[in-house]
Coordinates of C-alpha atoms in Angstrom, one line a residue:
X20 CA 21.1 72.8 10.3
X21 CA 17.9 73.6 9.3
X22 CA 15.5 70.9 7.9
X23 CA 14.4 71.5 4.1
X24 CA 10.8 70.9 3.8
X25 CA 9.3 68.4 1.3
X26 CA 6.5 69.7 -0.6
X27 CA 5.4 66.3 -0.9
X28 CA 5.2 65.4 2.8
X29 CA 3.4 68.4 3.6
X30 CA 1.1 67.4 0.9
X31 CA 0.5 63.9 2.1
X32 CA 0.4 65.5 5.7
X33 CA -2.5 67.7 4.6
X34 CA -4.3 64.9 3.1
X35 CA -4.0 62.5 6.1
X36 CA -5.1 65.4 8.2
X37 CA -8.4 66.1 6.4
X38 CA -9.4 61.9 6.1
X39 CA -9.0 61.7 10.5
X40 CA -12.3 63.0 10.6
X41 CA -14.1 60.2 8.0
X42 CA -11.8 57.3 9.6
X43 CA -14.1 54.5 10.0
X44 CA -13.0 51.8 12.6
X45 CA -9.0 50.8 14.1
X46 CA -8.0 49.7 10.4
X47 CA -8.2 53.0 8.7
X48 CA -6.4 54.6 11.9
X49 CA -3.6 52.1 11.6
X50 CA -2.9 52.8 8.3
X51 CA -2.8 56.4 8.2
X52 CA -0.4 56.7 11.7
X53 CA 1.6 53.3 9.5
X54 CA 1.7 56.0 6.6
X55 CA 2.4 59.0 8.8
X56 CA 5.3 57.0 10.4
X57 CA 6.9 56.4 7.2
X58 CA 6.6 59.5 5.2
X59 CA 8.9 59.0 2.1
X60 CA 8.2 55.6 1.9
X61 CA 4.7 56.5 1.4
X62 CA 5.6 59.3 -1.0
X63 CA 7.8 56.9 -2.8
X64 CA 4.6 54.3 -3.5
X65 CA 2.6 57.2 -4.8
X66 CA 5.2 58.4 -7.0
X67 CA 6.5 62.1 -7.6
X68 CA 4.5 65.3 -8.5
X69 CA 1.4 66.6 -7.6
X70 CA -1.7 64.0 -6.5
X71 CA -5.6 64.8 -6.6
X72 CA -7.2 63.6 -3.9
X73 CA -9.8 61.1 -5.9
X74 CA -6.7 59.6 -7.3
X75 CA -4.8 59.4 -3.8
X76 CA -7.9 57.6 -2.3
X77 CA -7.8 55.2 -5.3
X78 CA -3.8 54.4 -4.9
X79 CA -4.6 54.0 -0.9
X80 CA -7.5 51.8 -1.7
X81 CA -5.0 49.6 -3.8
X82 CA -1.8 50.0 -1.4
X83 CA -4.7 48.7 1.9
X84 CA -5.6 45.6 -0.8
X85 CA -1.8 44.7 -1.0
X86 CA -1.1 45.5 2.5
X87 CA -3.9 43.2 3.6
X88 CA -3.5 40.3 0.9
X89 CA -0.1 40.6 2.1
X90 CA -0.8 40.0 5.8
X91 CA -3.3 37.1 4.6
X92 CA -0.1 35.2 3.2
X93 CA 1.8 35.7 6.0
X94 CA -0.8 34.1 8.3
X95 CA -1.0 31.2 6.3
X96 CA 2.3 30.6 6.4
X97 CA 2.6 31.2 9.8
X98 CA -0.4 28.7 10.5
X99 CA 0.7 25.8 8.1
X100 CA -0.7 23.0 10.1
X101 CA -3.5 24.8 11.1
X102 CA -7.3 24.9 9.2
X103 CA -10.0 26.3 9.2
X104 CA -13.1 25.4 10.6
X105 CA -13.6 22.7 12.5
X106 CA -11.6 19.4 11.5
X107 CA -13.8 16.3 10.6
X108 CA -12.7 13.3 9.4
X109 CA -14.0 10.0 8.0
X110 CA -11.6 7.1 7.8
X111 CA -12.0 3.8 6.8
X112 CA -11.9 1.0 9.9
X113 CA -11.0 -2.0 8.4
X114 CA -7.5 -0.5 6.9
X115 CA -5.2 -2.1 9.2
X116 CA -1.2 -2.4 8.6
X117 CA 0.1 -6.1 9.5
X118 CA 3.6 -6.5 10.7
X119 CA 4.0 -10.2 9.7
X120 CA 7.2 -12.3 11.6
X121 CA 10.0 -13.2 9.2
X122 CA 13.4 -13.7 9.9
X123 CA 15.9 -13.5 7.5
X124 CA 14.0 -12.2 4.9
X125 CA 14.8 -8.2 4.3
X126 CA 17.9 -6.9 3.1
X127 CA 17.9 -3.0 3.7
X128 CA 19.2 -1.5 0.1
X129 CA 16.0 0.2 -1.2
X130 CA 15.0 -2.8 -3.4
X131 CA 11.5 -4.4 -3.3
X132 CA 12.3 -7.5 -4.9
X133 CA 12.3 -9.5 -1.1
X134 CA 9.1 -7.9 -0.3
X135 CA 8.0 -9.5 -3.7
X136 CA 5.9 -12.1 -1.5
X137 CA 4.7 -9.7 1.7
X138 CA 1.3 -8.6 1.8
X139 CA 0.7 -4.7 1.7
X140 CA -2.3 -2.7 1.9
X141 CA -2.7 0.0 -0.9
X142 CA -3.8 4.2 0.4
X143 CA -5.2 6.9 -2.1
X144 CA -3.3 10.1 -1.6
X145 CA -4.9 13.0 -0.3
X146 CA -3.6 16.3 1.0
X147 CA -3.2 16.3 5.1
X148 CA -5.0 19.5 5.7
X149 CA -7.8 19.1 3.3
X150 CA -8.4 15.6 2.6
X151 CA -10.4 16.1 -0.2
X152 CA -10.6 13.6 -3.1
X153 CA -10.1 16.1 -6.0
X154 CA -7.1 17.7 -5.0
X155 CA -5.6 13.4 -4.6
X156 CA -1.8 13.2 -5.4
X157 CA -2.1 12.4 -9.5
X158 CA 1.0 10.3 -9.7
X159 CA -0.7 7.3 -8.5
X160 CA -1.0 4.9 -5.1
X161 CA 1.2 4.3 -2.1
X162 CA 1.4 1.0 -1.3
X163 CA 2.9 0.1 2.6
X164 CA 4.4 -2.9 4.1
X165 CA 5.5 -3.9 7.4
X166 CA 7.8 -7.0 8.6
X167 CA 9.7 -7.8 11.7
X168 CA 12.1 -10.6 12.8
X169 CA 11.7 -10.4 16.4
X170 CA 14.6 -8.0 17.2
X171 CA 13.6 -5.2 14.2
X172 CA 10.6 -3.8 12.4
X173 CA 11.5 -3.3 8.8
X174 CA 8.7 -1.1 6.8
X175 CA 8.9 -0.4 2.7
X176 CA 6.9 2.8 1.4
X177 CA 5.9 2.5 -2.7
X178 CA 4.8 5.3 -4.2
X179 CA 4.2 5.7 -8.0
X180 CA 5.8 8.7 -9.5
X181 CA 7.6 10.1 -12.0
X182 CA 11.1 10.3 -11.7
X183 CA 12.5 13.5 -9.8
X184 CA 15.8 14.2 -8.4
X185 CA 17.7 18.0 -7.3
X186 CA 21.0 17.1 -5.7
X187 CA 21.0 19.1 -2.8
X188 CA 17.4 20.4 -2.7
X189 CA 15.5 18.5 -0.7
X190 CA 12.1 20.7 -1.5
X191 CA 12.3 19.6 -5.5
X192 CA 13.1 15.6 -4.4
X193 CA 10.2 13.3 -3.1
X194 CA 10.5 12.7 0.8
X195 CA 8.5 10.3 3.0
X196 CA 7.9 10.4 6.8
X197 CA 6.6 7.9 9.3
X198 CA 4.2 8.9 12.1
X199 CA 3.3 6.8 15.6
X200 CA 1.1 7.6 18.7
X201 CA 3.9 7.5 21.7
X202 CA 1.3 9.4 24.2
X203 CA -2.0 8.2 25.3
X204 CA -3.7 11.8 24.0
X205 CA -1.7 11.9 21.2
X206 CA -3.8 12.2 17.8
X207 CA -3.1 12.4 14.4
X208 CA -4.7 15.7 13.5
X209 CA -2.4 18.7 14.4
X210 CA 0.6 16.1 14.9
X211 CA 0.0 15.1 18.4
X212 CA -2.9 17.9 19.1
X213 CA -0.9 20.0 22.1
X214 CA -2.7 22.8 22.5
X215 CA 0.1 24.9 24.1
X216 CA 2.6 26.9 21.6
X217 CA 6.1 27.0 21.1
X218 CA 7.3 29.2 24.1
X219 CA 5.0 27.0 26.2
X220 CA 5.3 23.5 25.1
X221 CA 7.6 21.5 27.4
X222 CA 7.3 17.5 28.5
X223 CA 5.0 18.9 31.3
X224 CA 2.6 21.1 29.5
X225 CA 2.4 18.7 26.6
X226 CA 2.7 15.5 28.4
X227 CA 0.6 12.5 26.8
X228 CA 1.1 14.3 23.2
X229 CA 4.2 12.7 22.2
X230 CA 4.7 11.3 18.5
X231 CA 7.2 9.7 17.2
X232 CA 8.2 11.1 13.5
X233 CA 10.6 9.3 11.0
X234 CA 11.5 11.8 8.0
X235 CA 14.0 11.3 4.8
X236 CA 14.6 13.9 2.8
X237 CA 16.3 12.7 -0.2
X238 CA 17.6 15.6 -1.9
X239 CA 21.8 14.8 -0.7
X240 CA 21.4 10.6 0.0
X241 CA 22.3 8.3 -3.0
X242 CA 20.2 5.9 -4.1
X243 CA 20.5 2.1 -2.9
X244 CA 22.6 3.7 0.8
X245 CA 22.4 3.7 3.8
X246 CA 21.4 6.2 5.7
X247 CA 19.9 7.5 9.6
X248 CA 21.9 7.0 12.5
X249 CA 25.3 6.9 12.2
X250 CA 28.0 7.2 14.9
X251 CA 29.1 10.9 14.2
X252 CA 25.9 12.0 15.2
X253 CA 24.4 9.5 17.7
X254 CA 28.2 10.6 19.4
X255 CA 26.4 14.1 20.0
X256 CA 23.4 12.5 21.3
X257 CA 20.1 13.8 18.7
X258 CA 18.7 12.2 16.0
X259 CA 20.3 14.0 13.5
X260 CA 21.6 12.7 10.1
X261 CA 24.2 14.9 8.8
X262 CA 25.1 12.7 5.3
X263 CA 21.0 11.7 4.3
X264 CA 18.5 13.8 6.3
X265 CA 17.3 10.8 7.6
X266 CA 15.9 11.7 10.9
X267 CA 14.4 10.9 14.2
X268 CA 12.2 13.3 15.7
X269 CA 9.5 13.7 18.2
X270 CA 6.7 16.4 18.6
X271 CA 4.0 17.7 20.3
X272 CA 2.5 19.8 17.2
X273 CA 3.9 20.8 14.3
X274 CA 5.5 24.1 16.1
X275 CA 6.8 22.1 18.6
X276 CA 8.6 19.6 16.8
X277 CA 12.8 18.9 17.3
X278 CA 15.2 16.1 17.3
X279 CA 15.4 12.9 19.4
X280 CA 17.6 14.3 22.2
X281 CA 17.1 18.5 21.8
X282 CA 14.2 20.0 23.7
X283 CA 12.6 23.5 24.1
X284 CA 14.6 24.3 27.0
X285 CA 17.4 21.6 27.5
X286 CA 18.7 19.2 25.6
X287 CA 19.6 15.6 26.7
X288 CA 22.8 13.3 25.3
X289 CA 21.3 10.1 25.9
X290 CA 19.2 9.9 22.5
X291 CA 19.9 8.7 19.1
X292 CA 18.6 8.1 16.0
X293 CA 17.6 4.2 15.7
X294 CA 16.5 4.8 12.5
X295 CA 18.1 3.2 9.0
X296 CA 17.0 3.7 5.6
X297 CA 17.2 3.9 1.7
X298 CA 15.4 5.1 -1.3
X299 CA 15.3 3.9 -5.1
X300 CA 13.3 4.0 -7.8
X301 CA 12.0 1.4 -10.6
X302 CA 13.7 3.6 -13.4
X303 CA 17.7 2.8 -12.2
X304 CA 19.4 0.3 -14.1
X305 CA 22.5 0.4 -12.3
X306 CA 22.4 -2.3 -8.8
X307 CA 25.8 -2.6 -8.8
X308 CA 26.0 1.0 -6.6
X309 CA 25.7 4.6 -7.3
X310 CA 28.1 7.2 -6.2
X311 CA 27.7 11.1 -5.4
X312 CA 29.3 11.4 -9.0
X313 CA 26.5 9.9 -10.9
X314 CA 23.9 12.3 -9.9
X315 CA 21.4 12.7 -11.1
X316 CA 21.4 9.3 -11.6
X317 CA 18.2 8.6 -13.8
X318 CA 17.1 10.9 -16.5
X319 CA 13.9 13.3 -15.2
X320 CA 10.5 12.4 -15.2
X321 CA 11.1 8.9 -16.5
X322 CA 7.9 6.8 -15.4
X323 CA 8.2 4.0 -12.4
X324 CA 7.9 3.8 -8.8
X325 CA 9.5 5.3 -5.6
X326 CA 10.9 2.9 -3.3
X327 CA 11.3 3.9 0.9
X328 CA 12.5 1.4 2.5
X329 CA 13.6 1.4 6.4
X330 CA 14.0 -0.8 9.8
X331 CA 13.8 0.0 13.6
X332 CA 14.6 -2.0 16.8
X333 CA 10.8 -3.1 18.2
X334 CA 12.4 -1.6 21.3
X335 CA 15.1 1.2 22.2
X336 CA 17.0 2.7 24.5
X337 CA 14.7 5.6 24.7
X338 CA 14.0 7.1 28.3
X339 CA 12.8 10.6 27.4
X340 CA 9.3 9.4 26.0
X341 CA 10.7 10.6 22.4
X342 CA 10.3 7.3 20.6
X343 CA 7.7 4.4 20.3
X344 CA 8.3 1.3 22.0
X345 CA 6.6 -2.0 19.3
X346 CA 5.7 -5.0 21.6
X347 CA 4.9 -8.6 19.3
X348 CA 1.6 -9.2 19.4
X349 CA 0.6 -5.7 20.0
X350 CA -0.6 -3.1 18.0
X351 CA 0.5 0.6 17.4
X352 CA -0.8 3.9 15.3
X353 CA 1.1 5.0 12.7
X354 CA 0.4 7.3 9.6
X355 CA 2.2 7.6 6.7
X356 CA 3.4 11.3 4.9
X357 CA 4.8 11.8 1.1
X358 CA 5.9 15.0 -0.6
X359 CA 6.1 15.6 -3.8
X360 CA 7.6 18.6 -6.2
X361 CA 4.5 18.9 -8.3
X362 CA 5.0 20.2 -11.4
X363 CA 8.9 20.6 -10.5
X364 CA 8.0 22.8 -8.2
X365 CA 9.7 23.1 -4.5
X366 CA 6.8 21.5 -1.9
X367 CA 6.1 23.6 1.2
X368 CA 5.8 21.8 4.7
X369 CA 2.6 21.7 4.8
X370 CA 1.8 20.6 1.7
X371 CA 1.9 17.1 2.2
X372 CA -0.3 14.0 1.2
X373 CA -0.9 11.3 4.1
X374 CA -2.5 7.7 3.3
X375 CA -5.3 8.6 5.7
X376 CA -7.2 12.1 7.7
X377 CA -6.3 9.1 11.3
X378 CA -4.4 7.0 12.9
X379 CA -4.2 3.8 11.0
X380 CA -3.4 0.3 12.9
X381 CA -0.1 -1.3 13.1
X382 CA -0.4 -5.3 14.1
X383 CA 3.1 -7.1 15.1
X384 CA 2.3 -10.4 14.8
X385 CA 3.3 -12.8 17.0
X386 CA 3.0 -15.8 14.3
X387 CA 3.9 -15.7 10.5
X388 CA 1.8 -17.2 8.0
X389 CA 4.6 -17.0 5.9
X390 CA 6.0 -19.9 7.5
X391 CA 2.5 -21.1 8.1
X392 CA 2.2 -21.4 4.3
X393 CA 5.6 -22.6 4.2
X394 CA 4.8 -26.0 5.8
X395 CA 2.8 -28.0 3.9
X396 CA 5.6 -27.6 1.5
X397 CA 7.9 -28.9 3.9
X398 CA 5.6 -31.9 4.6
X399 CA 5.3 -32.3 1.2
X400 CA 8.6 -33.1 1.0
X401 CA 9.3 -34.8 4.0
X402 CA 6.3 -37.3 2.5
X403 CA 8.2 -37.8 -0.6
X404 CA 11.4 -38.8 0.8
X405 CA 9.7 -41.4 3.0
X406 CA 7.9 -42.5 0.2
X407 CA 10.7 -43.0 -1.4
X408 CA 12.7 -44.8 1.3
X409 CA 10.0 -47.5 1.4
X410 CA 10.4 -47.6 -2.0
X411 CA 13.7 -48.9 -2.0
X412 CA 13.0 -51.2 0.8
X413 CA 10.5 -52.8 -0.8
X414 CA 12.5 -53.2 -3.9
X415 CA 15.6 -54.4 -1.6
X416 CA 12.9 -57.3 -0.3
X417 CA 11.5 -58.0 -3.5
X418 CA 15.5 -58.5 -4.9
X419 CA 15.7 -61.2 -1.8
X420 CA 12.9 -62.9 -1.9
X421 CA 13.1 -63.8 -5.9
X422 CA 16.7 -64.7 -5.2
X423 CA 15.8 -67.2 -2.3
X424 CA 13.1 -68.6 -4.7
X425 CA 15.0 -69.3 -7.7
X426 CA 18.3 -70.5 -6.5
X427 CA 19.0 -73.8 -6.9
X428 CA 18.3 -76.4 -4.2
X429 CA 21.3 -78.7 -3.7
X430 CA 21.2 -81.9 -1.2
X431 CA 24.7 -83.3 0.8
X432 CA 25.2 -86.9 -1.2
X433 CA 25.9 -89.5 1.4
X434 CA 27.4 -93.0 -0.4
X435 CA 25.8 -96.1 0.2
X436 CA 28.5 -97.7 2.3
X437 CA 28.3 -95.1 4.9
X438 CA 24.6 -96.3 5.7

């Protein structure tokens, strides 16, 4: 069956034809064989009828702005993690995280009250790939503690903010992670800094690059619950979190970034998530227990504070190099991530704040001075109940002695006629 011809094609073909000659560079030749390839979807961008040509080369002017503005977008996207220019960073040295040692003093709900009494240090906000102090998170500071009790490492995240919860949508909810240097090469910038991409990147290639990453995502866990690793999914070996999106992951950079326990090319059943956790915030009433029922659970953008709160074991039964190992009286890198749905809308990835543009310290103390400052109390005390005992001793002697002064003194009579 013969083809019927389109007097628009042929029209379009005839302008294409007399522009091959005036082409200047590969762009303008790309576009007109991407144009020539697609001829009614070309003709259906330009509309129907008849087309000068001054108004053609003003519609293909606009449709090469879109095109390419278009393209720009996707490269961002595609590059999230990645900036532009060379990455510099100033961070502060003296910020330092302490891990103090105190047993028996955390109880993992989401609460702050018993970190009421730990020291933490306080961060500014600032976006991760352009630390720059006029784009800082507005809600306020993040605040971060550390403890441990000589088996776990407990850690609570505070971050003022404005109530915000989306059952289900974990972009429109806060989230936090927690970063830590595994490998020796292994930098903050570019999450671990392999070089190699995500068809490349193995344990080999990247070896040395390894970060351990702790990410909640609280858009389906109820506040004041526990959440992380659970035996449905440490059964399947990954550090997956099927009820809270409370995960354990490890990475190389941010392309190459998966579970504890699922690699680029094989995956390994020995691994688990060793991670627990649990949100709140300062605006719930209710600490007898939420449900899944009583979402939303707090009324939107009431004023207060976000509450992270989360433990480890110091050390695990890691053998893949996927997770970092905490030795008492060492001292590890860590960074800290928050997200936030700005303006209620959905955060991207990449558009995350961190508490510094580098690794910040992590002490585990061997020694707490929570008990240090705890003993002079004690001895306090223990002073006061001596004093006390020699108290009644000396009241005891003081009782005797009067008594053996002031009895009476009474002689044996002896009659006369027994001398």
């Amino acid at each position: 069956m013969a083809s019927k011809s389109n007097p628009k094609v042929e029209n379009m073909k005839s302008f294409y034809r007399q522009r091959k000659s005036t082409s200047i560079g590969g762009t303008s030749q790309k576009k007109k064989s991407h144009s020539a390839a697609h001829p009614k979807a070309t003709a259906a961008f330009f509309g129907s009828g008849v087309i000068s040509h001054g108004s053609l080369d003003l519609k293909v002017l606009r449709f090469v702005v879109v095109v390419l503005a278009y393209c720009v977008l996707l490269i961002r996207q595609a590059n999230s993690h990645t900036e532009s220019g060379e990455w510099s960073c100033e961070s502060e040295s003296e910020i330092r995280v302490q891990a103090e040692f105190g047993p028996g003093l955390i109880t993992l709900d989401g609460h702050a009250d018993d970190w009421k009494d730990i020291d933490g240090f306080e961060f500014s906000l600032l976006p991760a790939l352009d630390p720059d102090a006029e784009n800082e998170y507005k809600g306020g500071k993040m605040t971060v503690k550390a403890l441990h009790d000589g088996r776990d490492a407990f850690f609570m995240v505070q971050v003022d903010g404005d109530y915000a919860y989306s059952k289900g949508d974990n972009n429109k909810c806060p989230s936090v992670a927690l970063m830590f240097q595994i490998g020796r090469d292994a930098t903050y910038h570019s999450m671990g800094g392999c070089k190699e991409g995500v068809d490349s990147c193995t344990n080999k290639t990247c070896k040395g690059h390894e970060v351990d990453i702790m990410h909640f995502s609280i858009g389906n866990a109820i506040p004041g619950r526990l959440y992380g690793g659970n035996p449905i999914d440490n059964s399947n070996g990954n550090g997956g979190d099927r009820f809270g999106h409370l995960v354990d992951l490890y990475a190389w950079n941010p392309h190459c970034r998966y579970l504890d326990g699922i690699g680029s090319s094989a995956n390994d059943s020995s691994a688990q998530n060793d991670w627990k956790g649990a949100w709140w915030h300062s605006s719930l009433n209710v600490h007898s227990g939420f449900v899944e029922e009583d979402s939303p659970y707090s009324s939107d953008a009431q004023k207060g504070t976000f509450y992270f709160e989360f433990s480890r074991p110091l050390r695990t039964m890691d053998r893949l190099q996927q997770d970092v190992q905490f030795t008492i009286g060492g001292s590890s890198k860590m960074s800290v991530a928050f997200w936030y749905p700005v303006d209620k809308k959905p955060w991207r990835g990449s558009g995350h704040y961190s508490i510094s543009c580098d690794w910040v310290p992590l002490d585990i103390s061997s020694r707490s001075s929570l008990l240090t400052t705890a003993r002079p109390s004690s001895s306090v005390n223990a002073a006061s109940v001596f004093a006390l005992l020699l108290s009644v001793i000396s009241l005891c002697a003081s009782v005797f002695i009067g008594y053996w002064v002031v009895k009476p003194k009474t002689f044996q009579f002896t009659p006369m006629e027994n001398l």
